[in-house]
PDB file of C-alpha atoms in Angstrom:
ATOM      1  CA  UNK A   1      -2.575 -24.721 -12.975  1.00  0.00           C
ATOM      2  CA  UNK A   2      -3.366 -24.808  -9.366  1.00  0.00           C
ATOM      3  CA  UNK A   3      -6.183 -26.133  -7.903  1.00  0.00           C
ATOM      4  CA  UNK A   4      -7.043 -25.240  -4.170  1.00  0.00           C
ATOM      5  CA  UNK A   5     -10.189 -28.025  -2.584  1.00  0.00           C
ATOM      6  CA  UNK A   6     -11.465 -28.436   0.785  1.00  0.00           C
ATOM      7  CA  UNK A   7     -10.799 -31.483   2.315  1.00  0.00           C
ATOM      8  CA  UNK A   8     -13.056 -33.479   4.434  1.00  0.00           C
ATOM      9  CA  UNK A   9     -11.797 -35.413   7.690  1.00  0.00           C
ATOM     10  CA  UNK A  10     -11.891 -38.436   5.689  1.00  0.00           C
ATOM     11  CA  UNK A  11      -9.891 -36.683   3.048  1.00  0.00           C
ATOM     12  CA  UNK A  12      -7.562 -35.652   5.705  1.00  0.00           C
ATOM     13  CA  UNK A  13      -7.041 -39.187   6.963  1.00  0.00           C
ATOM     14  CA  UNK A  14      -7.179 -40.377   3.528  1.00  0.00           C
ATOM     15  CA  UNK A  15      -4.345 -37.900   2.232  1.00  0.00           C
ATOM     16  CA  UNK A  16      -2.323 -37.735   6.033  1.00  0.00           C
ATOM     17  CA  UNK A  17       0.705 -39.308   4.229  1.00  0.00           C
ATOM     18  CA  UNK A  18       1.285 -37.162   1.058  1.00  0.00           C
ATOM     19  CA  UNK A  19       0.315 -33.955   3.794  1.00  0.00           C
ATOM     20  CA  UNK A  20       2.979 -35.450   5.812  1.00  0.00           C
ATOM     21  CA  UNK A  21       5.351 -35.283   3.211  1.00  0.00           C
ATOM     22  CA  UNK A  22       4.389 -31.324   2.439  1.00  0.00           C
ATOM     23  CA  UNK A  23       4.881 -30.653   6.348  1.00  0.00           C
ATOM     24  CA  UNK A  24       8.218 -32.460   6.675  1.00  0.00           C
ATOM     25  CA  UNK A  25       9.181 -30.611   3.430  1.00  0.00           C
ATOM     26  CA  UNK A  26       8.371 -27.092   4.569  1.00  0.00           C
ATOM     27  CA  UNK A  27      10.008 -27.716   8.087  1.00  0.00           C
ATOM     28  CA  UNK A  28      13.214 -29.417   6.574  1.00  0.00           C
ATOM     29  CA  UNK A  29      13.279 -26.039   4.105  1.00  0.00           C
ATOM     30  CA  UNK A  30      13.352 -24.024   7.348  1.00  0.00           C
ATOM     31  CA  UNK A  31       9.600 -23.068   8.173  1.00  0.00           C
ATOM     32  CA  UNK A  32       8.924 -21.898  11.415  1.00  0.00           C
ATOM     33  CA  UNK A  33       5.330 -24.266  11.305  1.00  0.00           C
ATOM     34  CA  UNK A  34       5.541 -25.185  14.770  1.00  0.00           C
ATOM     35  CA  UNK A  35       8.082 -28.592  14.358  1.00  0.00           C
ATOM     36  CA  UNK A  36      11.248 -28.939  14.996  1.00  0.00           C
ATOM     37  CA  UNK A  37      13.777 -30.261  11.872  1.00  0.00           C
ATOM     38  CA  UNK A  38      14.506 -32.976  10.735  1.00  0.00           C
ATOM     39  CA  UNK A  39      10.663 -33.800  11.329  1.00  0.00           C
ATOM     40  CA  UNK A  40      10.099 -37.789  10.583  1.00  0.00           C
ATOM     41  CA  UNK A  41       7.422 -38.378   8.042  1.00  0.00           C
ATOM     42  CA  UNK A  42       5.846 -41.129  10.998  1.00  0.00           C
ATOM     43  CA  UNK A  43       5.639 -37.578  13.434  1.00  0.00           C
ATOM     44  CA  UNK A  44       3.926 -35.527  10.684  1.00  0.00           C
ATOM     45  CA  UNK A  45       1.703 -38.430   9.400  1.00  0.00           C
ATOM     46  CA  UNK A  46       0.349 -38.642  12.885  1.00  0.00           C
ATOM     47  CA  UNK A  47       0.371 -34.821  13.096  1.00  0.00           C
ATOM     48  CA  UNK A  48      -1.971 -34.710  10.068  1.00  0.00           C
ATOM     49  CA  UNK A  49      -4.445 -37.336  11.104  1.00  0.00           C
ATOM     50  CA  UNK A  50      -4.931 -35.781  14.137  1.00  0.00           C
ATOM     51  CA  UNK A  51      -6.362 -32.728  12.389  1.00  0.00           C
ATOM     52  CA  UNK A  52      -9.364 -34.902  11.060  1.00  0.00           C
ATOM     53  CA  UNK A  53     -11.688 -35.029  14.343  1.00  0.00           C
ATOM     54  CA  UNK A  54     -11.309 -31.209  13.964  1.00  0.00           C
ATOM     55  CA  UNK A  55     -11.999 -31.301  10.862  1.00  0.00           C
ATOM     56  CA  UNK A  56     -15.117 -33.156  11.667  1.00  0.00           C
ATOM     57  CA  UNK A  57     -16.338 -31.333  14.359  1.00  0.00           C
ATOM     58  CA  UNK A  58     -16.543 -28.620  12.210  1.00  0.00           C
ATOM     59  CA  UNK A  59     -13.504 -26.819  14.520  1.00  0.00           C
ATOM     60  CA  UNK A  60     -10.724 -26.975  11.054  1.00  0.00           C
ATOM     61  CA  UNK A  61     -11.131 -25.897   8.282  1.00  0.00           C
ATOM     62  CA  UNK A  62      -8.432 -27.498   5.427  1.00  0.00           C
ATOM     63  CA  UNK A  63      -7.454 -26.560   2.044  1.00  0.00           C
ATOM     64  CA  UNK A  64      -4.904 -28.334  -0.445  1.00  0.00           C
ATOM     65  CA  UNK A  65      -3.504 -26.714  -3.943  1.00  0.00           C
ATOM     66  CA  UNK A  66      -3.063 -29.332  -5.925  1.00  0.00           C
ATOM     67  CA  UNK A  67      -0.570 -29.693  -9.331  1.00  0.00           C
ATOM     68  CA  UNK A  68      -0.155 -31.859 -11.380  1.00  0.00           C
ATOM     69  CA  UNK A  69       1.480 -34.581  -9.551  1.00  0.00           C
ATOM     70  CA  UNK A  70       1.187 -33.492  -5.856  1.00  0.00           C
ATOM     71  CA  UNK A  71      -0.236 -31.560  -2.846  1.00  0.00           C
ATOM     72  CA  UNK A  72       1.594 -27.785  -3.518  1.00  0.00           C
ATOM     73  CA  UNK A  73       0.388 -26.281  -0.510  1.00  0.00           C
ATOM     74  CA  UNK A  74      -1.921 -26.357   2.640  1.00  0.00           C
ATOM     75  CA  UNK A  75      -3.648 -23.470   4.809  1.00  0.00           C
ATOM     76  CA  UNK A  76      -6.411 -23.682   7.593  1.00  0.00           C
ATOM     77  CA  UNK A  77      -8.790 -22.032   9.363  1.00  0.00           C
ATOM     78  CA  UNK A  78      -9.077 -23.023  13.161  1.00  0.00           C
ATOM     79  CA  UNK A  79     -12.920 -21.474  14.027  1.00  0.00           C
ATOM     80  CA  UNK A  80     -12.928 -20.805  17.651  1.00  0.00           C
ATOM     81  CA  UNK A  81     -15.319 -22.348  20.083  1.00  0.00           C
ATOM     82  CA  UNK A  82     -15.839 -19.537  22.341  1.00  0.00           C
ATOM     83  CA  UNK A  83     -19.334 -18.207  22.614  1.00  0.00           C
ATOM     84  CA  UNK A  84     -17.799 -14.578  22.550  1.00  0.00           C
ATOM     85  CA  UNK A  85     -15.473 -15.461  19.668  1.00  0.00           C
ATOM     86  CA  UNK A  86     -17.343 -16.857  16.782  1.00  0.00           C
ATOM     87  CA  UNK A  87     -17.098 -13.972  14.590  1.00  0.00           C
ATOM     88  CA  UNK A  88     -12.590 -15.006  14.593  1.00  0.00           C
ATOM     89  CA  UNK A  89     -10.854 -17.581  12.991  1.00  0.00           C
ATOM     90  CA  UNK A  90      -7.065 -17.955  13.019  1.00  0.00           C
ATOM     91  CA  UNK A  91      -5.175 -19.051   9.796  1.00  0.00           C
ATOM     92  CA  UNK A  92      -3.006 -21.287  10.488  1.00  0.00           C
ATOM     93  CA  UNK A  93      -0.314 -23.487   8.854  1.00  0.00           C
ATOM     94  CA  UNK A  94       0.095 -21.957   5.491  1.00  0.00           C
ATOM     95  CA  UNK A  95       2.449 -24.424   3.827  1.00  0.00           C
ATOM     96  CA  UNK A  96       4.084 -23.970   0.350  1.00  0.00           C
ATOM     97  CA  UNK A  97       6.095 -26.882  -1.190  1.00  0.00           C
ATOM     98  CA  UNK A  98       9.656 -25.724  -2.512  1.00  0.00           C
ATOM     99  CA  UNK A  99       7.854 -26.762  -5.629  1.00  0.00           C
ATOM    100  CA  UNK A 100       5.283 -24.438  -5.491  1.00  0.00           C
ATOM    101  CA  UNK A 101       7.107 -20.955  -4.068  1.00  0.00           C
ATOM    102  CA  UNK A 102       6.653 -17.823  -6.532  1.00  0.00           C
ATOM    103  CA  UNK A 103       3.528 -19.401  -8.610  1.00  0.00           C
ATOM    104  CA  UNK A 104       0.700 -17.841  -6.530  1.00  0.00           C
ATOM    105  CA  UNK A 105       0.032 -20.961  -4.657  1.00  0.00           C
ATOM    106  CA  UNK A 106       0.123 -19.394  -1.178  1.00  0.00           C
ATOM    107  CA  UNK A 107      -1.904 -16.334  -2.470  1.00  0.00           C
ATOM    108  CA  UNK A 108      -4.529 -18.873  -3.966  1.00  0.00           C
ATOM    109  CA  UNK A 109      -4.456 -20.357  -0.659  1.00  0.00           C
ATOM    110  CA  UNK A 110      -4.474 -17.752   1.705  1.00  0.00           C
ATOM    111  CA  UNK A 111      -7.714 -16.109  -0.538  1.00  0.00           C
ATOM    112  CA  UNK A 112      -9.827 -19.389  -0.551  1.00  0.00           C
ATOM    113  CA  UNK A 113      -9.705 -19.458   3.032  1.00  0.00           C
ATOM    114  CA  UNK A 114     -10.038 -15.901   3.520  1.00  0.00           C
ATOM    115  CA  UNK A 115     -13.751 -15.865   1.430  1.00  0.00           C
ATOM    116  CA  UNK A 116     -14.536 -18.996   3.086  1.00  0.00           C
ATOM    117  CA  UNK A 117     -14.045 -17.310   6.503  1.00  0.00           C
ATOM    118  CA  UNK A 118     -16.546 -14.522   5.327  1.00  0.00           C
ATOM    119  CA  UNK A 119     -18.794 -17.115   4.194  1.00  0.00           C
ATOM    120  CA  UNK A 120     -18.777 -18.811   7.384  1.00  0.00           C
ATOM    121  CA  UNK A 121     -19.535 -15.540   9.472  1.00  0.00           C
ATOM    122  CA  UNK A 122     -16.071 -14.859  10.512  1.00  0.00           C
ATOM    123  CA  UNK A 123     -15.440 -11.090  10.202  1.00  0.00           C
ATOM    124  CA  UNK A 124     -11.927 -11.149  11.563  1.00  0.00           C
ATOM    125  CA  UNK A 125      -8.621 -13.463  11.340  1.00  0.00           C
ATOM    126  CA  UNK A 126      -5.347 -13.257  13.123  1.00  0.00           C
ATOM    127  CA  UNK A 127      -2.412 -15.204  12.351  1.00  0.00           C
ATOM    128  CA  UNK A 128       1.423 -15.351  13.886  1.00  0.00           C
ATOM    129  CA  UNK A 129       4.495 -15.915  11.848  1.00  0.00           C
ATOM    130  CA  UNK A 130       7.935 -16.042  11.671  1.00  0.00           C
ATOM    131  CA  UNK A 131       9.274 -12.114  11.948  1.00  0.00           C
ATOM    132  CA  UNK A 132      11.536 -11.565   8.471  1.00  0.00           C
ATOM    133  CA  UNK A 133      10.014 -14.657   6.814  1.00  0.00           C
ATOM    134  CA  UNK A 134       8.569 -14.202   3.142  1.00  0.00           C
ATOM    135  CA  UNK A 135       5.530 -14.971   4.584  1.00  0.00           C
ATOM    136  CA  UNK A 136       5.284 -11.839   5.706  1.00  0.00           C
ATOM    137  CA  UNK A 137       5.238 -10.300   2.640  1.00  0.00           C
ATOM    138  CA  UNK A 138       2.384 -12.119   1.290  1.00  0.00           C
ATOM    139  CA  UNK A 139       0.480 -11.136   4.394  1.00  0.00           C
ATOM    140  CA  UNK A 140       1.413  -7.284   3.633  1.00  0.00           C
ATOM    141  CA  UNK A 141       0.633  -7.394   0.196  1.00  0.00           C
ATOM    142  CA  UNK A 142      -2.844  -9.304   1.364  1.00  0.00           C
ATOM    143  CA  UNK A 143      -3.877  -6.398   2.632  1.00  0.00           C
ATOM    144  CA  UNK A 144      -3.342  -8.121   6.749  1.00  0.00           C
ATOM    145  CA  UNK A 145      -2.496  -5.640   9.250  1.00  0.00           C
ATOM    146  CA  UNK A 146       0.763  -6.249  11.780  1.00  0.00           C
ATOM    147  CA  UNK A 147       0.310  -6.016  15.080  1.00  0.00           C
ATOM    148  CA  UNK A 148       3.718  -6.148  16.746  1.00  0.00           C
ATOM    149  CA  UNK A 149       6.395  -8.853  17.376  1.00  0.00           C
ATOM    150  CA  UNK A 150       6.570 -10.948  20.303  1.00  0.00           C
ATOM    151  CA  UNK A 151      10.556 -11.494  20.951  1.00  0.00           C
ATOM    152  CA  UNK A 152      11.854 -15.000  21.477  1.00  0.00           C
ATOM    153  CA  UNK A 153       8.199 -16.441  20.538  1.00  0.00           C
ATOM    154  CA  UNK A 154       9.681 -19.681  19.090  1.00  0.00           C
ATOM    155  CA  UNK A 155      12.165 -21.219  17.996  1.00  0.00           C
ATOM    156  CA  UNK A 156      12.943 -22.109  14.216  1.00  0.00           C
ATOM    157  CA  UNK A 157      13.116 -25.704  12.740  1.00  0.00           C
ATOM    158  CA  UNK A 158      16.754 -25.797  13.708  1.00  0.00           C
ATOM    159  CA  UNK A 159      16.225 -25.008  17.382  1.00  0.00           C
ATOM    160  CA  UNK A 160      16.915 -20.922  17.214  1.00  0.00           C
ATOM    161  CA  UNK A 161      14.937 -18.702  19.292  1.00  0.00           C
ATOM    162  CA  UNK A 162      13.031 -16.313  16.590  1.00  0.00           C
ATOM    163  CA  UNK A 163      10.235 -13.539  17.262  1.00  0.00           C
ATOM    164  CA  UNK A 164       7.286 -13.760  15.889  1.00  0.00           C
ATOM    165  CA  UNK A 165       4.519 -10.954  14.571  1.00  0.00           C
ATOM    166  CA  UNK A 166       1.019 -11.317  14.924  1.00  0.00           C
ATOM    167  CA  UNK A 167      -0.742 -10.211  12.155  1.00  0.00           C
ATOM    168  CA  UNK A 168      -4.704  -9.656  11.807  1.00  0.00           C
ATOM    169  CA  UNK A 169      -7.567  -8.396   9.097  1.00  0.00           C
ATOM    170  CA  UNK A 170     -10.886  -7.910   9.061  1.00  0.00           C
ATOM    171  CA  UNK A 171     -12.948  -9.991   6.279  1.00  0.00           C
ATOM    172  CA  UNK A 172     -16.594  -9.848   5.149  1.00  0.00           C
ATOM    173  CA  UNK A 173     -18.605  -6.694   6.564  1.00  0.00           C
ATOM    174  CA  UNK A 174     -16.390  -6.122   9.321  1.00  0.00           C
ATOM    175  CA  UNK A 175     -13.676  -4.951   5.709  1.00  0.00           C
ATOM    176  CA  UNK A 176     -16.424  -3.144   4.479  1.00  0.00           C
ATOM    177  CA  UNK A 177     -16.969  -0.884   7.709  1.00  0.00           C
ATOM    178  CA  UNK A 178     -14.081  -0.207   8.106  1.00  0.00           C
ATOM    179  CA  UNK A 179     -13.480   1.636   4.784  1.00  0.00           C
TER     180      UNK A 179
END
């Protein structure tokens, strides 16, 4: 079983290594999360503890699935700090552990942080991912709505140039207005 917790900034800091080892993981298994392959585990343990004054400011929100032995996943919610833009949130690094692919540990993910967006206010979320990745599937089959594909958007964890969709759905009452 698969348990999904919030972390706090000192959680973050506290578990920065064992995240680092997810993110290195997930980029070494061909990810397009932003780093570039082979990513050292020094790179993404920095990566990770840089997330914590977010995280503390209230600007990052971070979620782990845990099994039995190790971190299976990650997502978060970056809140923006726009006074015209507090009702979005972008979901961002969605990471699922070899390990962990085809349990339902990305949709347990993806759903915590989607009801904790609507408890937090947010009635909207947009994302970007890889165009073709499985990922989007899981964002399909969540119900997320694509946008379009940027070409050339970035490049993959070996260094190929990739496009990228942007995908977005409304949570919360914005959800229910809509239907």
């Amino acid at each position: 079983m698969t348990a999904v917790s919030r972390l706090s900034a000192a959680e973050v800091l506290a578990h920065a290594e064992e995240l680092a080892g997810l993110l290195a993981d997930t980029v070494d298994g061909g990810a397009s999360v932003g780093f570039l392959a082979p990513l050292d585990r020094a790179s993404a343990t920095a990566w990770w503890e840089g997330r914590a004054a977010g995280v503390s400011a209230g600007h990052l929100a971070v979620w782990v699935a845990r099994g039995a032995d190790r971190v299976l996943g990650t997502i978060g919610l970056a809140f923006a700090d726009k006074p015209n833009s507090r009702h979005r949130a972008e979901l961002v690094k969605l990471m699922v552990h070899p390990d962990g692919r085809g349990r339902g540990v990305g949709r347990a993910l993806l759903t915590t942080a989607e009801r904790a967006a609507v408890e937090a206010g947010v009635t909207l979320l947009h994302l970007d991912t890889e165009t073709g990745s499985p990922a989007e599937i899981l964002y399909l089959s969540a119900g997320w709505t694509p946008l379009g594909a940027i070409p050339d958007y970035a490049t993959t964890p070996t260094g190929v140039l990739h496009p990228t969709t942007i995908f977005y759905k409304r949570v919360g009452e914005a959800a229910a207005a809509a239907t």
